[in-house]
PDB file of C-alpha atoms in Angstrom:
ATOM      1  CA  MET A   6      15.129  13.904  47.998  1.00 64.00           C
ATOM      2  CA  GLY A   7      13.867  17.482  48.387  1.00 76.00           C
ATOM      3  CA  ASP A   8      11.117  19.323  46.132  1.00 83.00           C
ATOM      4  CA  ASP A   9      13.725  21.043  44.149  1.00 86.00           C
ATOM      5  CA  GLU A  10      15.785  17.743  43.141  1.00 89.00           C
ATOM      6  CA  LEU A  11      12.287  15.935  42.534  1.00 89.00           C
ATOM      7  CA  ASN A  12      11.085  18.753  40.383  1.00 89.00           C
ATOM      8  CA  GLU A  13      14.728  18.874  38.296  1.00 89.00           C
ATOM      9  CA  LEU A  14      13.925  15.143  37.735  1.00 91.00           C
ATOM     10  CA  ARG A  15      10.472  15.645  36.390  1.00 91.00           C
ATOM     11  CA  ARG A  16      11.782  18.451  34.157  1.00 91.00           C
ATOM     12  CA  ARG A  17      14.540  16.052  32.887  1.00 92.00           C
ATOM     13  CA  ARG A  18      11.874  13.531  32.031  1.00 93.00           C
ATOM     14  CA  MET A  19       9.684  15.731  30.312  1.00 93.00           C
ATOM     15  CA  GLU A  20      12.396  17.360  27.979  1.00 92.00           C
ATOM     16  CA  ASP A  21      13.607  13.367  27.104  1.00 92.00           C
ATOM     17  CA  LEU A  22      10.016  12.377  26.507  1.00 91.00           C
ATOM     18  CA  GLN A  23       9.580  15.726  24.287  1.00 91.00           C
ATOM     19  CA  ARG A  24      12.727  14.966  22.465  1.00 91.00           C
ATOM     20  CA  GLN A  25      11.636  11.143  21.726  1.00 90.00           C
ATOM     21  CA  GLN A  26       8.261  12.311  20.235  1.00 90.00           C
ATOM     22  CA  GLN A  27       9.989  14.813  18.068  1.00 88.00           C
ATOM     23  CA  GLN A  28      12.430  12.118  16.864  1.00 88.00           C
ATOM     24  CA  GLN A  29       9.503   9.805  16.374  1.00 88.00           C
ATOM     25  CA  GLY A  30       7.730  12.426  14.637  1.00 87.00           C
ATOM     26  CA  ALA A  31      10.299  13.067  12.171  1.00 87.00           C
ATOM     27  CA  VAL A  32      10.713   9.476  11.356  1.00 87.00           C
ATOM     28  CA  ASP A  33       6.811   9.125  10.820  1.00 88.00           C
ATOM     29  CA  GLU A  34       7.134  12.133   8.356  1.00 90.00           C
ATOM     30  CA  GLU A  35      10.185  10.277   6.516  1.00 90.00           C
ATOM     31  CA  MET A  36       8.395   6.981   6.220  1.00 92.00           C
ATOM     32  CA  ALA A  37       5.270   8.670   4.997  1.00 92.00           C
ATOM     33  CA  ARG A  38       7.476  10.957   2.280  1.00 93.00           C
ATOM     34  CA  GLN A  39       8.850   7.719   1.270  1.00 94.00           C
ATOM     35  CA  ARG A  40       5.319   5.796   1.098  1.00 92.00           C
ATOM     36  CA  GLN A  41       4.203   8.626  -1.063  1.00 93.00           C
ATOM     37  CA  GLN A  42       6.910   8.651  -3.466  1.00 94.00           C
ATOM     38  CA  GLN A  43       6.915   4.934  -3.853  1.00 91.00           C
ATOM     39  CA  GLU A  44       3.109   5.482  -4.765  1.00 89.00           C
ATOM     40  CA  ALA A  45       3.829   8.056  -6.984  1.00 92.00           C
ATOM     41  CA  GLN A  46       6.366   5.756  -8.865  1.00 91.00           C
ATOM     42  CA  ILE A  47       4.133   2.940  -8.965  1.00 89.00           C
ATOM     43  CA  HIS A  48       1.189   5.211 -10.365  1.00 90.00           C
ATOM     44  CA  MET A  49       3.420   6.599 -13.162  1.00 91.00           C
ATOM     45  CA  VAL A  50       4.451   2.875 -14.234  1.00 89.00           C
ATOM     46  CA  LEU A  51       0.731   2.131 -14.422  1.00 90.00           C
ATOM     47  CA  MET A  52       0.087   4.958 -16.413  1.00 91.00           C
ATOM     48  CA  GLN A  53       2.809   4.072 -19.011  1.00 90.00           C
ATOM     49  CA  ILE A  54       1.540   0.147 -19.288  1.00 91.00           C
ATOM     50  CA  LEU A  55      -2.246   0.169 -18.965  1.00 92.00           C
ATOM     51  CA  GLU A  56      -4.576   1.457 -21.509  1.00 93.00           C
ATOM     52  CA  PRO A  57      -7.449   3.922 -20.281  1.00 92.00           C
ATOM     53  CA  GLU A  58     -10.114   1.457 -19.859  1.00 94.00           C
ATOM     54  CA  ALA A  59      -7.793  -1.174 -18.032  1.00 93.00           C
ATOM     55  CA  ARG A  60      -6.907   1.785 -15.716  1.00 92.00           C
ATOM     56  CA  GLU A  61     -10.374   2.778 -15.065  1.00 94.00           C
ATOM     57  CA  ARG A  62     -11.407  -1.267 -14.259  1.00 93.00           C
ATOM     58  CA  LEU A  63      -8.170  -1.327 -12.063  1.00 93.00           C
ATOM     59  CA  ASN A  64      -9.616   1.987 -10.083  1.00 92.00           C
ATOM     60  CA  THR A  65     -12.863   0.481  -9.452  1.00 94.00           C
ATOM     61  CA  ILE A  66     -11.297  -2.674  -7.965  1.00 93.00           C
ATOM     62  CA  LYS A  67      -9.421  -0.631  -5.981  1.00 93.00           C
ATOM     63  CA  LEU A  68     -12.464   0.878  -4.516  1.00 94.00           C
ATOM     64  CA  THR A  69     -14.212  -2.554  -3.505  1.00 93.00           C
ATOM     65  CA  ARG A  70     -11.143  -4.497  -2.784  1.00 92.00           C
ATOM     66  CA  PRO A  71      -8.003  -2.501  -2.071  1.00 93.00           C
ATOM     67  CA  GLU A  72      -5.762  -5.070  -0.928  1.00 93.00           C
ATOM     68  CA  PHE A  73      -6.223  -7.083  -3.989  1.00 91.00           C
ATOM     69  CA  ALA A  74      -5.829  -4.280  -6.421  1.00 92.00           C
ATOM     70  CA  LYS A  75      -2.499  -3.217  -4.614  1.00 92.00           C
ATOM     71  CA  SER A  76      -1.335  -7.149  -5.521  1.00 90.00           C
ATOM     72  CA  VAL A  77      -2.369  -6.569  -9.064  1.00 90.00           C
ATOM     73  CA  GLU A  78      -0.755  -3.305  -9.203  1.00 91.00           C
ATOM     74  CA  GLN A  79       2.777  -4.811  -7.713  1.00 90.00           C
ATOM     75  CA  GLN A  80       2.342  -7.731 -10.071  1.00 88.00           C
ATOM     76  CA  LEU A  81       2.035  -5.300 -13.089  1.00 90.00           C
ATOM     77  CA  VAL A  82       4.788  -3.187 -12.128  1.00 90.00           C
ATOM     78  CA  ILE A  83       6.957  -6.201 -11.452  1.00 90.00           C
ATOM     79  CA  LEU A  84       6.207  -7.369 -15.160  1.00 87.00           C
ATOM     80  CA  ALA A  85       6.751  -3.910 -16.665  1.00 88.00           C
ATOM     81  CA  GLN A  86      10.323  -3.783 -14.932  1.00 87.00           C
ATOM     82  CA  SER A  87      11.313  -7.255 -15.910  1.00 88.00           C
ATOM     83  CA  GLY A  88      10.729  -6.348 -19.495  1.00 85.00           C
ATOM     84  CA  ARG A  89       8.069  -9.174 -20.260  1.00 85.00           C
ATOM     85  CA  LEU A  90       5.433  -6.509 -21.437  1.00 81.00           C
ATOM     86  CA  ARG A  91       5.811  -5.704 -25.230  1.00 81.00           C
ATOM     87  CA  ASP A  92       2.595  -3.509 -25.567  1.00 85.00           C
ATOM     88  CA  LYS A  93       0.036  -1.585 -23.229  1.00 88.00           C
ATOM     89  CA  ILE A  94      -2.012  -3.921 -21.436  1.00 89.00           C
ATOM     90  CA  SER A  95      -5.751  -3.711 -22.615  1.00 90.00           C
ATOM     91  CA  ASP A  96      -8.954  -4.025 -20.731  1.00 90.00           C
ATOM     92  CA  GLU A  97      -9.496  -7.605 -21.963  1.00 92.00           C
ATOM     93  CA  MET A  98      -5.959  -8.625 -21.031  1.00 90.00           C
ATOM     94  CA  LEU A  99      -6.416  -7.138 -17.492  1.00 90.00           C
ATOM     95  CA  LYS A 100      -9.777  -9.372 -17.171  1.00 90.00           C
ATOM     96  CA  SER A 101      -7.696 -12.278 -17.866  1.00 89.00           C
ATOM     97  CA  LEU A 102      -4.828 -11.599 -15.603  1.00 86.00           C
ATOM     98  CA  LEU A 103      -7.555 -10.933 -12.940  1.00 87.00           C
ATOM     99  CA  GLY A 104      -9.135 -14.185 -13.752  1.00 87.00           C
ATOM    100  CA  GLN A 105      -5.649 -15.909 -13.324  1.00 85.00           C
ATOM    101  CA  LEU A 106      -5.032 -14.178 -10.000  1.00 81.00           C
ATOM    102  CA  THR A 107      -8.339 -14.270  -8.469  1.00 79.00           C
ATOM    103  CA  PRO A 108      -8.914 -17.792  -6.398  1.00 73.00           C
ATOM    104  CA  LYS A 109     -11.189 -20.106  -7.649  1.00 74.00           C
ATOM    105  CA  LYS A 110     -14.488 -20.356  -5.416  1.00 74.00           C
ATOM    106  CA  LYS A 111     -15.658 -23.809  -4.629  1.00 76.00           C
ATOM    107  CA  ASP A 112     -18.949 -24.969  -5.827  1.00 75.00           C
ATOM    108  CA  TYR A 113     -21.022 -26.831  -3.543  1.00 80.00           C
ATOM    109  CA  LYS A 114     -23.673 -29.090  -4.943  1.00 84.00           C
ATOM    110  CA  ILE A 115     -26.628 -30.132  -2.416  1.00 85.00           C
ATOM    111  CA  THR A 116     -28.958 -32.933  -3.622  1.00 88.00           C
ATOM    112  CA  ARG A 117     -32.016 -33.968  -1.504  1.00 86.00           C
ATOM    113  CA  LYS A 118     -33.124 -37.280  -1.144  1.00 79.00           C
TER     114      LYS A 118
END
């Protein structure tokens, strides 16, 4: 193999890598756009089904426990889409729902003898 052939192989390989990176970038952009669109739809549904106080509570939970808040949001959207919600969810209703979804902590009682 001569230097010219080696340089040609390198150039082709670089072009292939650049093409793959561009395709991956396009796929990543599309996924980000879809994720953003889903989040916007969830936000719109939550705006419709939650009263302002309940929305504030959910936003506060989102700051401290984002995964838990995400699962609560998903549950609320499922309830809304299935038609099981008749009225807007108040703060008290959200508190009771959060109480049901929060795993129970075990109490340990230590007695000394």
